[in-house]
Short mmCIF file of C-alpha atoms and ligand atoms in Angstrom, two decimals:
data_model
loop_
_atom_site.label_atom_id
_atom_site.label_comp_id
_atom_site.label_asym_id
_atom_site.label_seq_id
_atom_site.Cartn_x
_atom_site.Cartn_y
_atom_site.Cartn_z
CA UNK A 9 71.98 95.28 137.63
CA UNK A 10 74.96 95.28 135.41
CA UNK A 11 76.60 91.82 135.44
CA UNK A 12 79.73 91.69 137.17
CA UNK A 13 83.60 90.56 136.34
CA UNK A 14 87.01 91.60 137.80
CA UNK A 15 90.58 90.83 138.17
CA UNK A 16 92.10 89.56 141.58
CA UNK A 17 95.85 89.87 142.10
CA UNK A 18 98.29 91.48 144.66
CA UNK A 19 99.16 93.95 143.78
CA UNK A 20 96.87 94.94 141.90
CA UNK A 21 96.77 98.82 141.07
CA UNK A 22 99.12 97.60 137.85
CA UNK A 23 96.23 95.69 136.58
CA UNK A 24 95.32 96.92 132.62
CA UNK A 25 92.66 94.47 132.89
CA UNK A 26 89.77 96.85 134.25
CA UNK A 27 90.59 99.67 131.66
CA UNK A 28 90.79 96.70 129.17
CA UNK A 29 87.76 95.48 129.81
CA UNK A 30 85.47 98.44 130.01
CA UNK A 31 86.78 99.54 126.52
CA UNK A 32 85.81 96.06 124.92
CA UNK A 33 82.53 96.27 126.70
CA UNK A 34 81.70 100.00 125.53
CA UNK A 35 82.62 99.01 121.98
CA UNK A 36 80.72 95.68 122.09
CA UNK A 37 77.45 97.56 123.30
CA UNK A 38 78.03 95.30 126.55
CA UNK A 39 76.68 96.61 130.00
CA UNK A 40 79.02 94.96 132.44
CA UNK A 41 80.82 96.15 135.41
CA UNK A 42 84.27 95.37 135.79
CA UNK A 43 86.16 96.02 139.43
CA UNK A 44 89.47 95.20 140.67
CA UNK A 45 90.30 93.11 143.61
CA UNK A 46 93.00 92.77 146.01
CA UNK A 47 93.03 89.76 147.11
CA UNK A 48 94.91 89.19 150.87
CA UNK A 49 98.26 86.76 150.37
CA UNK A 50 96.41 83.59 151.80
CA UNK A 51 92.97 85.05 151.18
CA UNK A 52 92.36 83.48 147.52
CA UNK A 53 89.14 81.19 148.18
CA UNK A 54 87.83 83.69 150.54
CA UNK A 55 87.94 86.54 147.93
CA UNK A 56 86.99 84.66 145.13
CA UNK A 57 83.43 82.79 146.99
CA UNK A 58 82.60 86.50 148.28
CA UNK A 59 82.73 87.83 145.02
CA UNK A 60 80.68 84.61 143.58
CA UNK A 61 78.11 85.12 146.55
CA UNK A 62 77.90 88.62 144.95
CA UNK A 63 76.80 87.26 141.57
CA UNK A 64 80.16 88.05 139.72
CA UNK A 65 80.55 85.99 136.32
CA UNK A 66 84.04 85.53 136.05
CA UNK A 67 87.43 86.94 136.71
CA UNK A 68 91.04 87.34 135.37
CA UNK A 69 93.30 86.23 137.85
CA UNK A 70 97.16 87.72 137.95
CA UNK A 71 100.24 87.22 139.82
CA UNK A 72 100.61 85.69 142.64
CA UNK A 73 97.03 83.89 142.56
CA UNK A 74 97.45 82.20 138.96
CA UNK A 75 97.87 78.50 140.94
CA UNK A 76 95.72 79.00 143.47
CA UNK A 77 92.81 79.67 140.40
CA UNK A 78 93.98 76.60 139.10
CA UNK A 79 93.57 74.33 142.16
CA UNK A 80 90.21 76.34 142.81
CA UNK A 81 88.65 75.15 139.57
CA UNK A 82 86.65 72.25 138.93
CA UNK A 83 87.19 71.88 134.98
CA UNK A 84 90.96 73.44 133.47
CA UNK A 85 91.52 73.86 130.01
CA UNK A 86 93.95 71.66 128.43
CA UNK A 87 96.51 74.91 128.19
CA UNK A 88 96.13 75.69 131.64
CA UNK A 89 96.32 72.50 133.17
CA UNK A 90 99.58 72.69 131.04
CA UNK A 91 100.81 75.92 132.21
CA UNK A 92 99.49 74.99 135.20
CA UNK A 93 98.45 78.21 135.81
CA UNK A 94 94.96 79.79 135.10
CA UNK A 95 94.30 83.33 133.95
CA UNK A 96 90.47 83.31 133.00
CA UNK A 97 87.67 82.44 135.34
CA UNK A 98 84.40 81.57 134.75
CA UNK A 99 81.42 80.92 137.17
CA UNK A 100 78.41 78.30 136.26
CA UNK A 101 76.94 77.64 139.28
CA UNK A 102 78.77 75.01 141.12
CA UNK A 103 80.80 74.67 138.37
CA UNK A 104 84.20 77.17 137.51
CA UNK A 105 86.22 76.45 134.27
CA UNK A 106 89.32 77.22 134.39
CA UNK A 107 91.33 78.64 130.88
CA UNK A 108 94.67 79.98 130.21
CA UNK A 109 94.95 82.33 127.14
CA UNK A 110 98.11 83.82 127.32
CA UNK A 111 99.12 80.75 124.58
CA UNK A 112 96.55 81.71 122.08
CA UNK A 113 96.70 85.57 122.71
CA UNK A 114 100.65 85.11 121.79
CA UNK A 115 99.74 83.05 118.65
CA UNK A 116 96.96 85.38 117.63
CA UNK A 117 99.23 88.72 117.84
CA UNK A 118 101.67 87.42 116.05
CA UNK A 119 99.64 85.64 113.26
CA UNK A 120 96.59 88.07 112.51
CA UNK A 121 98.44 91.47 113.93
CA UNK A 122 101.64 91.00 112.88
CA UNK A 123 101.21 89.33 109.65
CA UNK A 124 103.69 86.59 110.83
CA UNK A 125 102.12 83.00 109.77
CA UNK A 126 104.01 80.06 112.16
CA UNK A 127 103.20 77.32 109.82
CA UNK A 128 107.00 76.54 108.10
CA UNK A 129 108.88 78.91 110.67
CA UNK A 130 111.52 77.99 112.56
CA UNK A 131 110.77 79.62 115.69
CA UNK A 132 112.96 79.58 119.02
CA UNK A 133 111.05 80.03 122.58
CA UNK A 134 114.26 81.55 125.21
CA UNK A 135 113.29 80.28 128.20
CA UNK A 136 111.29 77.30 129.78
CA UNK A 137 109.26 78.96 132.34
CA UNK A 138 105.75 79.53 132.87
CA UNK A 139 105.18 81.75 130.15
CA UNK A 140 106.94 79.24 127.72
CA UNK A 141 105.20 76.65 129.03
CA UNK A 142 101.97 78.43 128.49
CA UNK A 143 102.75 79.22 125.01
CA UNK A 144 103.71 76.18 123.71
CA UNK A 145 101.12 74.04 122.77
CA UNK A 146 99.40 77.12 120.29
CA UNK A 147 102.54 77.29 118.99
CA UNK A 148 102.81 73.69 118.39
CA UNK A 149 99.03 73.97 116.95
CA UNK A 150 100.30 76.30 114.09
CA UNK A 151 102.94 73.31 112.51
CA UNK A 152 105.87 75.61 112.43
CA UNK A 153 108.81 73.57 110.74
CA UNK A 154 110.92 74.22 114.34
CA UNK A 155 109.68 74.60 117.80
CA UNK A 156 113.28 75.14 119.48
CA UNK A 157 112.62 75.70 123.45
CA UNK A 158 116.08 77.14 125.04
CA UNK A 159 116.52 77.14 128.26
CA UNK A 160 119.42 77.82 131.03
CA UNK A 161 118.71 75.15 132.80
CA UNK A 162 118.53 72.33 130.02
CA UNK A 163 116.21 69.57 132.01
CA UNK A 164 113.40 72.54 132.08
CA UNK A 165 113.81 72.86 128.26
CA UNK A 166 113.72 69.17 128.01
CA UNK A 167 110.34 68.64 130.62
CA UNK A 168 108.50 71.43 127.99
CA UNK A 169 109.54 69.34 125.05
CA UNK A 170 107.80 66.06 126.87
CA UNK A 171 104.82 67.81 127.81
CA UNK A 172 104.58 68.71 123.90
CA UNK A 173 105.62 65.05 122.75
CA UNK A 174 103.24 63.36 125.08
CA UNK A 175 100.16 65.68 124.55
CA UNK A 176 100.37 66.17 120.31
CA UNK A 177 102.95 63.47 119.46
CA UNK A 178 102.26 63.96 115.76
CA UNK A 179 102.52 67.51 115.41
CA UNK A 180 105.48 67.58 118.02
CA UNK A 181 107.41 65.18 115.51
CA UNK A 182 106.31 66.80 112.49
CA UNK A 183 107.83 70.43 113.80
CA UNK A 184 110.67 68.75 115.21
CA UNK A 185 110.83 70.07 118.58
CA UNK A 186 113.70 70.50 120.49
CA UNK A 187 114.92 71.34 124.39
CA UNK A 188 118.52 72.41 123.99
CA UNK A 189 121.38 74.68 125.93
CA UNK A 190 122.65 77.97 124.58
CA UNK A 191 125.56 76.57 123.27
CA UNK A 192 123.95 74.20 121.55
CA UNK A 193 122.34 77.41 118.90
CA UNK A 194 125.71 77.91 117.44
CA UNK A 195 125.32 78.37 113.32
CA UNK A 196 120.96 77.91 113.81
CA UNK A 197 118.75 80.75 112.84
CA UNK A 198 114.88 81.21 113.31
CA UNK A 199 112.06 83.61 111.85
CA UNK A 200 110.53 83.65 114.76
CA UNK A 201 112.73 84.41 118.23
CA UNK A 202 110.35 84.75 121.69
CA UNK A 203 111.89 86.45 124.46
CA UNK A 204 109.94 84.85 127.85
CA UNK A 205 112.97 84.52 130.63
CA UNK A 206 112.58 86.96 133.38
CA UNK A 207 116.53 87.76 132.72
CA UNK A 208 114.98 91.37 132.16
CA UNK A 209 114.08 91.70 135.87
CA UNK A 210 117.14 91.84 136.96
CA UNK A 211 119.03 93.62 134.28
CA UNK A 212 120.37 90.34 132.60
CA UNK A 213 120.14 88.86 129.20
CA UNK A 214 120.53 85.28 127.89
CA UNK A 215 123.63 84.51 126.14
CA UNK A 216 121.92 84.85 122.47
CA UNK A 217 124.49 84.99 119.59
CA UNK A 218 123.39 87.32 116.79
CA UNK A 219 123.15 84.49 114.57
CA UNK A 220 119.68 83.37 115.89
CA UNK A 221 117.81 85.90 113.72
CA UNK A 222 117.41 84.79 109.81
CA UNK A 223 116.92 87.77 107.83
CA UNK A 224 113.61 89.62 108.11
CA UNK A 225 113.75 87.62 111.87
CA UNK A 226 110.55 88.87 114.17
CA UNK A 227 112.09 89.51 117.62
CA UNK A 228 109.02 89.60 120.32
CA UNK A 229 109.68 89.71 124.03
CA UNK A 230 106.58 88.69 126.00
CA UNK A 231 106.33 91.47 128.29
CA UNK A 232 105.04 95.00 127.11
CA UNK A 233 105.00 98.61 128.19
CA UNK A 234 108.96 98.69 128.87
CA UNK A 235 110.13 100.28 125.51
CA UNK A 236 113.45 99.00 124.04
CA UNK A 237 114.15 95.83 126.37
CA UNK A 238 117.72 94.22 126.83
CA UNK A 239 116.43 91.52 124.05
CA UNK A 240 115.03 93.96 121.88
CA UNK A 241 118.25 96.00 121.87
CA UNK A 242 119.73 92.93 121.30
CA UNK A 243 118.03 91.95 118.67
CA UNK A 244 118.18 95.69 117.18
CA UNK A 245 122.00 95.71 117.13
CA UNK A 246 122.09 92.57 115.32
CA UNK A 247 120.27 94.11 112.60
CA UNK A 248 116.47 92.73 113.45
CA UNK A 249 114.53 95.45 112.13
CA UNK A 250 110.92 93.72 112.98
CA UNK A 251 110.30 94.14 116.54
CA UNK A 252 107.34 93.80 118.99
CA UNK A 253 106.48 93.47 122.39
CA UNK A 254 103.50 91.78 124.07
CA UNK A 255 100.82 94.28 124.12
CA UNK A 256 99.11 92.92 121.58
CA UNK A 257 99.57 89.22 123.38
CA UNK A 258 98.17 90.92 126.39
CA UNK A 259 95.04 92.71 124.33
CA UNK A 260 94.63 89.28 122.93
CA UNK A 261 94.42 87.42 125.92
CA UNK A 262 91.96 89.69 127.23
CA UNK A 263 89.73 89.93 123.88
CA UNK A 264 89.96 86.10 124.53
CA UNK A 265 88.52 86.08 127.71
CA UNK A 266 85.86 89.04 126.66
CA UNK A 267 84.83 86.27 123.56
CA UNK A 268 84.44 83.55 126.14
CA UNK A 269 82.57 85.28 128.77
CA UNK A 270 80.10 87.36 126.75
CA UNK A 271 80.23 85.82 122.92
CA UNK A 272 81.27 88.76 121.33
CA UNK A 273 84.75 89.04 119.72
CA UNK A 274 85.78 92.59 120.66
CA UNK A 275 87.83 94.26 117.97
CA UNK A 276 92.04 94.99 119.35
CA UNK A 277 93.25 97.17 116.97
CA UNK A 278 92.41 100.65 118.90
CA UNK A 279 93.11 99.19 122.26
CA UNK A 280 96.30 97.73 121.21
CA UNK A 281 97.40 101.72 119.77
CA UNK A 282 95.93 103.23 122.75
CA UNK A 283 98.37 100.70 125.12
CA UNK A 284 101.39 100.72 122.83
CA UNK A 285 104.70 102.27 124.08
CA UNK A 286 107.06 103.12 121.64
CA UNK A 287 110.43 100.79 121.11
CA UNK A 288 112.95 102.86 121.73
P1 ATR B 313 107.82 82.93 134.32
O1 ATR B 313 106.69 82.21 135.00
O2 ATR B 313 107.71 84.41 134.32
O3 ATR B 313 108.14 82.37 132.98
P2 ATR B 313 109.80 81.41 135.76
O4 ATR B 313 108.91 80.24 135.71
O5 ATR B 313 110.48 81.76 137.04
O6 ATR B 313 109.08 82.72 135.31
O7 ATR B 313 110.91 81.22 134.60
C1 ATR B 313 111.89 82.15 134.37
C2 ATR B 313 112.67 81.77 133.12
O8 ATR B 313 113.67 82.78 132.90
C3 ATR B 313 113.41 80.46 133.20
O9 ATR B 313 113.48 79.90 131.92
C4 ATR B 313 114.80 80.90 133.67
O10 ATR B 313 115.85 80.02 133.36
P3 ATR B 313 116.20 78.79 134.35
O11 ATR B 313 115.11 77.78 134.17
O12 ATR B 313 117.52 78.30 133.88
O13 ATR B 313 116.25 79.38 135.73
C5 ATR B 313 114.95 82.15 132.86
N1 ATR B 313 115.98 83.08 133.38
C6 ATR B 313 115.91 83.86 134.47
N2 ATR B 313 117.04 84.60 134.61
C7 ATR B 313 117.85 84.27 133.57
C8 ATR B 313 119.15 84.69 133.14
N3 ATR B 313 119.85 85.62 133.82
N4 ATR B 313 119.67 84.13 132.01
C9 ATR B 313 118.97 83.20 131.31
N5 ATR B 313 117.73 82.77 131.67
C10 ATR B 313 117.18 83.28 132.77
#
């Protein structure tokens, strides 16, 4: 019997995870089956001990079940208990481990992908939400010269920056981070400028002067498969000519979990082609 993963969410028809999956595991030789699960608002534990009474291995968990995964596992991962949020699953026995990789997916895309080293960069996170959160400490780990966290709400920026100070207190004070306001970017640029607010959703944008970008800026906004976004137009217009969205954090995070599940690095670079939508 082919050993079994999947990914539990709801919805979950969205899901890129099973076609994800299956392609890593037919280039990788691997004979694994990988289903999708909707799992009933409430339901979680249920869903997730059936499908461990079934044998299953492990599972990607998506919206809205990322905290439930992460009160359901007995060991986290130092980046999901800090994202407090789990996307990876994996079942040993008694025992499920609990891993976020969104963080290291990011770091990955943009360092081996994108050609973009962090170490030296000033780079500037907009927004102080779960997916910044997430991201942070890989960031941290790459000792850019400026890990700027800007948030809306300032106190959120300013929690993030704690969380980074108390957890890596050397490397936090050698990349000097910072929590700060919008208004408080006037006359600072960065190499590196993440888009992770959900101002997208509804149509907004955060107030981002075009003086963030340094020449030859990267712009990336964290979500993928929505062309030409509000910050990538944004970004466009002020003359950023190196743009990306997350597919490539999203393959990443996936070839991640692939590595940890069946110790074999599946290769991104088709996948990441195959998913791509073009910005514009
Ligand atoms: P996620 O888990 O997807 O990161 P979240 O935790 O709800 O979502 O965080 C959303 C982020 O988008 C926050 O940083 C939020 O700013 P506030 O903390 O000030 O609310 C940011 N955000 C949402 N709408 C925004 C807008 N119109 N302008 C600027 N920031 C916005």
């Amino acid at each position: 019997m082919r050993e079994r993963y999947a990914v539990i969410g709801n919805p979950i028809e969205q899901s890129k995870s099973p076609f994800i999956h299956g392609e890593f595991a037919r280039a990788c030789g691997q004979q694994i089956e990988y289903d999708r699960i909707l799992g009933p608002v409430g339901g979680f534990v249920a869903s997730v001990d059936a499908f461990r009474a079934q044998g299953g291995l492990g599972m990607n968990v998506t919206a809205p079940f990322k905290l439930d995964a992460c009160a359901y596992c007995t060991e986290l991962s130092l980046d999901a208990r800090l994202a407090g949020a789990v996307n990876a699953m994996k079942f040993e026995g008694k025992r499920v481990l609990g891993q976020n990789f969104d963080g290291v997916g990011l770091v990955r895309d943009l360092q081996v992908n994108l050609n973009m080293p962090l170490v030296g960069k000033r780079v500037l996170i907009v927004g102080a939400g779960g997916a910044s959160r997430g991201a942070l400490l890989p960031l941290l780990a790459c000792a850019p010269a400026e890990l700027v966290v800007v948030n809306r709400t300032l106190n959120k920026a300013s929690e993030l920056v704690d969380i980074a100070r108390l957890h890596v207190p050397a490397q936090a004070q050698a990349s000097q981070v910072q929590g700060v306001g919008y208004a408080d970017l006037q006359d600072r640029a960065f190499d590196v400028v993440l888009h992770a607010t959900s101002a997208g959703l509804s149509g907004q944008m955060p107030p981002l002067a075009n003086s963030v970008f340094a020449p030859r800026a990267l712009a990336y906004d964290l979500t993928y498969g929505k062309g030409l976004t509000p910050f990538l137009r944004l970004a466009r217009d002020a003359g950023v000519s190196n743009l990306a969205d997350g597919v490539g954090m999203l393959a990443e995070q996936a070839a991640e979990a692939f590595t940890w599940w069946r110790g074999v690095r599946p290769d991104t670079a088709q996948l990441i082609r195959q998913l791509t939508v073009p910005l514009t």
